[in-house]
CSV table of C-alpha atoms in Angstrom, one decimal:
chain,number,residue,atom,x,y,z
Q,1,MET,CA,2.4,32.4,9.1
Q,2,VAL,CA,1.3,29.2,10.8
Q,3,ALA,CA,-0.6,29.9,14.0
Q,4,LYS,CA,0.9,28.3,17.1
Q,5,VAL,CA,-1.7,26.1,18.9
Q,6,TRP,CA,-0.6,24.9,22.3
Q,7,SER,CA,-0.6,21.2,22.9
Q,8,ASP,CA,0.4,18.7,25.5
Q,9,VAL,CA,1.1,15.1,24.5
Q,10,SER,CA,1.3,12.0,26.8
Q,11,GLY,CA,1.2,8.3,26.3
Q,12,THR,CA,1.9,6.2,23.2
Q,13,GLY,CA,-0.1,4.4,20.5
Q,14,GLU,CA,-2.9,5.6,18.3
Q,15,ASP,CA,-3.5,9.3,18.5
Q,16,ILE,CA,-6.4,10.6,20.7
Q,17,VAL,CA,-7.1,14.4,20.7
Q,18,VAL,CA,-9.4,16.2,23.1
Q,19,LEU,CA,-11.0,19.6,22.5
Q,20,HIS,CA,-12.4,21.7,25.3
Q,21,GLY,CA,-15.5,24.0,25.4
Q,22,TRP,CA,-16.2,27.7,25.4
Q,23,GLY,CA,-14.2,29.9,27.7
Q,24,LEU,CA,-11.9,27.1,28.9
Q,25,ASN,CA,-8.7,25.4,27.9
Q,26,GLY,CA,-7.0,21.9,27.6
Q,27,ALA,CA,-6.5,21.6,31.4
Q,28,ILE,CA,-10.2,20.8,31.7
Q,29,TRP,CA,-9.4,17.2,30.7
Q,30,THR,CA,-7.2,16.7,33.8
Q,31,PRO,CA,-9.6,14.2,35.5
Q,32,VAL,CA,-9.4,11.7,32.5
Q,33,GLN,CA,-5.9,12.6,31.1
Q,34,ASP,CA,-4.0,9.7,32.7
Q,35,GLU,CA,-6.6,7.1,31.7
Q,36,LEU,CA,-6.9,8.2,28.1
Q,37,ALA,CA,-3.1,8.3,27.9
Q,38,ARG,CA,-3.0,4.7,28.8
Q,39,LEU,CA,-5.1,3.9,25.8
Q,40,GLY,CA,-3.1,5.9,23.2
Q,41,ARG,CA,-1.1,9.0,22.5
Q,42,LEU,CA,-3.2,11.7,24.0
Q,43,THR,CA,-3.0,15.3,22.8
Q,44,ARG,CA,-4.7,18.1,24.7
Q,45,LEU,CA,-5.1,21.3,22.7
Q,46,ASP,CA,-5.9,24.8,23.7
Q,47,LEU,CA,-8.3,25.8,20.9
Q,48,PRO,CA,-7.2,28.9,19.0
Q,49,GLY,CA,-7.9,32.0,21.0
Q,50,TYR,CA,-8.1,30.1,24.3
Q,51,GLY,CA,-5.5,29.5,27.0
Q,52,GLU,CA,-2.0,29.5,25.5
Q,53,SER,CA,-3.1,29.4,21.9
Q,54,PRO,CA,-3.3,33.1,20.7
Q,55,TRP,CA,-5.8,33.9,17.9
Q,56,PRO,CA,-3.8,34.9,14.8
Q,57,PRO,CA,-4.7,38.6,14.2
Q,58,GLU,CA,-4.7,38.2,10.4
Q,59,ARG,CA,-7.5,35.6,10.6
Q,60,PRO,CA,-11.2,36.7,11.0
Q,61,LEU,CA,-12.8,35.4,14.2
Q,62,ASN,CA,-15.4,32.9,12.9
Q,63,PHE,CA,-16.2,29.2,13.1
Q,64,THR,CA,-14.7,28.3,9.7
Q,65,GLN,CA,-11.3,29.8,10.7
Q,66,LEU,CA,-11.5,28.1,14.2
Q,67,CYS,CA,-12.0,24.7,12.5
Q,68,GLU,CA,-9.2,25.3,9.9
Q,69,LEU,CA,-6.7,26.4,12.6
Q,70,THR,CA,-7.6,23.4,14.8
Q,71,LEU,CA,-7.4,21.0,11.9
Q,72,ASP,CA,-3.9,22.2,11.1
Q,73,ALA,CA,-2.9,21.3,14.7
Q,74,LEU,CA,-4.2,17.7,14.6
Q,75,PRO,CA,-2.1,14.6,14.0
Q,76,ALA,CA,-2.4,13.0,10.6
Q,77,ARG,CA,-5.2,10.8,11.9
Q,78,CYS,CA,-6.8,10.6,15.3
Q,79,HIS,CA,-9.7,9.6,17.5
Q,80,LEU,CA,-11.3,13.0,18.2
Q,81,ILE,CA,-13.2,13.8,21.4
Q,82,GLY,CA,-14.9,17.2,21.7
Q,83,TRP,CA,-16.8,18.7,24.6
Q,84,SER,CA,-19.6,21.2,24.2
Q,85,LEU,CA,-18.3,23.9,21.7
Q,86,GLY,CA,-15.3,21.5,21.1
Q,87,GLY,CA,-17.8,18.9,20.1
Q,88,LEU,CA,-19.2,21.2,17.5
Q,89,VAL,CA,-15.7,21.8,16.2
Q,90,ALA,CA,-14.9,18.1,16.2
Q,91,THR,CA,-18.1,17.3,14.3
Q,92,GLN,CA,-17.2,19.9,11.6
Q,93,LEU,CA,-13.7,18.5,11.3
Q,94,ALA,CA,-15.1,14.9,10.9
Q,95,LEU,CA,-17.3,16.3,8.1
Q,96,GLN,CA,-14.7,18.3,6.2
Q,97,ALA,CA,-11.7,15.9,6.7
Q,98,PRO,CA,-13.1,12.4,7.4
Q,99,ALA,CA,-9.8,10.8,6.4
Q,100,ARG,CA,-8.1,12.6,9.4
Q,101,VAL,CA,-10.6,11.4,12.0
Q,102,ALA,CA,-10.6,7.7,13.0
Q,103,SER,CA,-13.6,8.1,15.3
Q,104,LEU,CA,-15.7,11.0,16.6
Q,105,THR,CA,-16.9,11.4,20.2
Q,106,THR,CA,-19.0,14.4,21.2
Q,107,VAL,CA,-19.5,15.1,24.9
Q,108,ALA,CA,-22.4,17.2,26.2
Q,109,SER,CA,-22.6,18.7,22.7
Q,110,SER,CA,-25.2,19.2,20.0
Q,111,PRO,CA,-25.2,19.8,16.2
Q,112,TYR,CA,-27.3,22.9,17.0
Q,113,PHE,CA,-27.2,24.5,20.5
Q,114,PRO,CA,-30.2,26.9,20.7
Q,115,ALA,CA,-33.6,25.6,21.7
Q,116,GLU,CA,-36.0,25.7,18.7
Q,117,PRO,CA,-39.6,25.1,19.8
Q,118,PRO,CA,-41.5,23.0,19.6
Q,119,ALA,CA,-39.3,20.0,19.0
Q,120,TRP,CA,-35.6,20.9,19.4
Q,121,PRO,CA,-34.2,21.0,22.9
Q,122,GLY,CA,-31.3,23.3,23.7
Q,123,ILE,CA,-30.1,26.5,25.3
Q,124,GLU,CA,-32.6,29.3,25.5
Q,125,PRO,CA,-31.4,31.9,22.9
Q,126,SER,CA,-32.1,34.6,25.5
Q,127,ILE,CA,-29.4,33.1,27.8
Q,128,LEU,CA,-26.7,33.2,25.1
Q,129,SER,CA,-27.8,36.8,24.3
Q,130,GLN,CA,-27.6,37.8,28.0
Q,131,PHE,CA,-24.1,36.4,28.3
Q,132,GLY,CA,-23.0,38.2,25.2
Q,133,LYS,CA,-24.3,41.6,26.6
Q,134,GLN,CA,-22.6,41.0,29.9
Q,135,LEU,CA,-19.2,40.0,28.5
Q,136,SER,CA,-18.0,43.5,27.9
Q,137,LYS,CA,-19.0,44.7,31.4
Q,138,ASP,CA,-17.4,42.0,33.4
Q,139,PHE,CA,-16.2,39.1,31.3
Q,140,ARG,CA,-14.5,37.1,34.1
Q,141,ARG,CA,-17.7,37.1,36.2
Q,142,THR,CA,-19.7,36.3,33.1
Q,143,VAL,CA,-17.5,33.3,32.3
Q,144,GLU,CA,-17.8,32.1,36.0
Q,145,ARG,CA,-21.6,32.3,35.8
Q,146,PHE,CA,-21.5,30.2,32.6
Q,147,LEU,CA,-19.4,27.7,34.4
Q,148,ALA,CA,-21.9,27.5,37.2
Q,149,LEU,CA,-24.6,26.8,34.7
Q,150,GLN,CA,-22.5,23.9,33.3
Q,151,SER,CA,-22.6,22.2,36.7
Q,152,LEU,CA,-26.2,22.9,37.5
Q,153,GLY,CA,-27.9,19.7,38.6
Q,154,SER,CA,-24.8,17.7,39.3
Q,155,PRO,CA,-24.7,16.2,42.8
Q,156,HIS,CA,-21.1,17.4,43.0
Q,157,ALA,CA,-21.8,20.9,41.6
Q,158,LYS,CA,-19.7,22.8,44.1
Q,159,GLN,CA,-16.7,20.6,43.7
Q,160,ASP,CA,-17.0,20.6,39.9
Q,161,VAL,CA,-17.2,24.4,39.7
Q,162,LYS,CA,-14.2,24.8,42.1
Q,163,ALA,CA,-12.1,22.5,40.0
Q,164,ILE,CA,-13.2,24.0,36.7
Q,165,LYS,CA,-12.3,27.5,38.0
Q,166,GLU,CA,-8.8,26.3,39.0
Q,167,TRP,CA,-8.2,24.9,35.5
Q,168,LEU,CA,-9.6,28.0,33.8
Q,169,PHE,CA,-7.5,30.4,35.7
Q,170,SER,CA,-4.3,28.3,35.5
Q,171,LYS,CA,-3.9,29.8,32.0
Q,172,PRO,CA,-4.5,33.1,30.2
Q,173,MET,CA,-8.1,34.0,29.8
Q,174,ALA,CA,-9.6,34.3,26.3
Q,175,SER,CA,-10.2,37.8,25.2
Q,176,VAL,CA,-13.7,39.4,25.1
Q,177,GLU,CA,-13.6,39.3,21.3
Q,178,VAL,CA,-12.9,35.5,21.3
Q,179,LEU,CA,-15.5,34.8,23.9
Q,180,ASP,CA,-18.1,36.8,22.1
Q,181,ALA,CA,-17.3,35.1,18.8
Q,182,GLY,CA,-17.6,31.7,20.6
Q,183,LEU,CA,-21.1,32.6,21.8
Q,184,ASP,CA,-22.0,33.6,18.3
Q,185,MET,CA,-20.9,30.1,17.1
Q,186,LEU,CA,-23.0,28.4,19.8
Q,187,ALA,CA,-26.0,30.5,18.7
Q,188,GLU,CA,-25.6,30.2,14.9
Q,189,VAL,CA,-23.8,27.0,13.8
Q,190,ASP,CA,-26.2,24.4,12.6
Q,191,LEU,CA,-24.8,21.0,11.5
Q,192,ARG,CA,-28.0,19.0,11.9
Q,193,GLU,CA,-28.6,18.3,8.2
Q,194,GLN,CA,-25.0,17.3,7.6
Q,195,LEU,CA,-24.9,14.6,10.3
Q,196,GLN,CA,-26.2,11.9,7.9
Q,197,GLN,CA,-23.0,12.4,5.9
Q,198,LEU,CA,-20.9,10.9,8.8
Q,199,THR,CA,-20.0,7.3,8.3
Q,200,LEU,CA,-17.1,7.0,10.7
Q,201,PRO,CA,-17.6,5.5,14.3
Q,202,PHE,CA,-19.5,8.1,16.2
Q,203,LEU,CA,-20.2,8.1,20.0
Q,204,ARG,CA,-22.3,10.8,21.8
Q,205,ILE,CA,-22.1,11.2,25.5
Q,206,TYR,CA,-24.6,13.2,27.5
Q,207,GLY,CA,-25.4,14.1,31.1
Q,208,ARG,CA,-29.0,13.4,32.1
Q,209,LEU,CA,-29.0,16.5,34.4
Q,210,ASP,CA,-27.5,18.8,31.8
Q,211,ALA,CA,-29.1,22.3,31.9
Q,212,LEU,CA,-27.3,23.5,28.7
Q,213,VAL,CA,-27.6,20.5,26.4
Q,214,PRO,CA,-30.7,18.6,27.6
Q,215,SER,CA,-30.3,14.9,27.3
Q,216,THR,CA,-33.6,14.8,25.4
Q,217,VAL,CA,-31.7,16.1,22.4
Q,218,ALA,CA,-30.2,12.6,22.2
Q,219,GLU,CA,-33.4,11.2,20.7
Q,220,GLN,CA,-33.4,13.9,18.0
Q,221,VAL,CA,-29.8,13.2,17.1
Q,222,ASP,CA,-30.6,9.5,17.0
Q,223,ARG,CA,-32.8,10.2,13.9
Q,224,LEU,CA,-30.2,12.5,12.3
Q,225,ALA,CA,-27.3,10.1,12.8
Q,226,PRO,CA,-28.9,6.6,13.1
Q,227,HIS,CA,-25.5,4.9,12.8
Q,228,SER,CA,-24.1,6.6,15.9
Q,229,GLU,CA,-24.1,5.4,19.5
Q,230,ARG,CA,-25.0,7.3,22.6
Q,231,PHE,CA,-24.6,7.1,26.3
Q,232,ILE,CA,-26.4,9.2,28.9
Q,233,ALA,CA,-24.6,9.5,32.2
Q,234,PRO,CA,-27.3,9.3,34.9
Q,235,GLN,CA,-25.9,11.5,37.7
Q,236,CYS,CA,-24.0,14.1,35.5
Q,237,SER,CA,-24.7,17.5,34.1
Q,238,HIS,CA,-22.7,19.3,31.4
Q,239,ALA,CA,-19.3,17.9,32.3
Q,240,PRO,CA,-19.6,14.1,32.7
Q,241,PHE,CA,-15.9,13.5,32.4
Q,242,ILE,CA,-15.5,15.7,35.5
Q,243,SER,CA,-18.5,14.5,37.5
Q,244,ALA,CA,-18.0,10.8,36.8
Q,245,PRO,CA,-14.5,10.3,35.2
Q,246,GLU,CA,-14.4,6.6,35.9
Q,247,THR,CA,-17.7,6.0,34.1
Q,248,PHE,CA,-16.7,8.3,31.2
Q,249,CYS,CA,-13.4,6.5,30.7
Q,250,GLU,CA,-15.1,3.1,30.9
Q,251,VAL,CA,-17.7,4.0,28.3
Q,252,TRP,CA,-15.1,5.6,26.0
Q,253,ARG,CA,-12.6,2.7,26.4
Q,254,GLU,CA,-15.1,0.2,25.4
Q,255,PHE,CA,-16.0,2.3,22.3
Q,256,PHE,CA,-12.3,2.8,21.4
Q,257,LEU,CA,-11.3,-0.8,21.7
Q,258,ARG,CA,-14.2,-1.8,19.4
Q,259,VAL,CA,-13.4,0.8,16.6
Q,260,ARG,CA,-9.6,1.2,16.7
């Protein structure tokens, strides 16, 4: 049985696909949807298990299956943009199916999310563990707290959180099991050594004020993927396409027009 992955398509031209982050759904791309759809045929997906894409019960809940189910839902070839956990998925898809990915863009993402002293910046493992323990007690409140962390440091934090909550609750919430598995992916998946295998156009966008994926990780990834490009949005935290959609679109448009 082929799993049904929800998608929304707008615009015409070369295929562009956007993947959301943990706990959320495809509506999160609303601030940049129209602009991206002017550049090509934009597909917003709800990742399997999130929003309106049910997780197929016959499939084990792990990163390998998440990537395979997502790959099955992609156009034959596309420019792939992934935010946070979606960036991890997008990177894996570019690694395992490079012929399907015309270009890769990761947004506020990392090939390895946990902090690893002394040199690797990231999320403190205790934070991921704490969220995991709290999920079963009050998963809606736990997700809301995680969203608040994503906007921490942004000059527009209150507005960002309000908008993110509206998009989150506009669709069905992911189950505790899916959310818990997603936290495990953020804690365990490590693609650092594989980045050097990527030869396709690769853009990384960060928020300088990001409390979850510190912008200092950009220098580390520069060394792991020296052919890639990066941009650090100065007044943004974990969701630069929400905090500064015009800047985000300008940066991505310039990249897209160069590599298409």
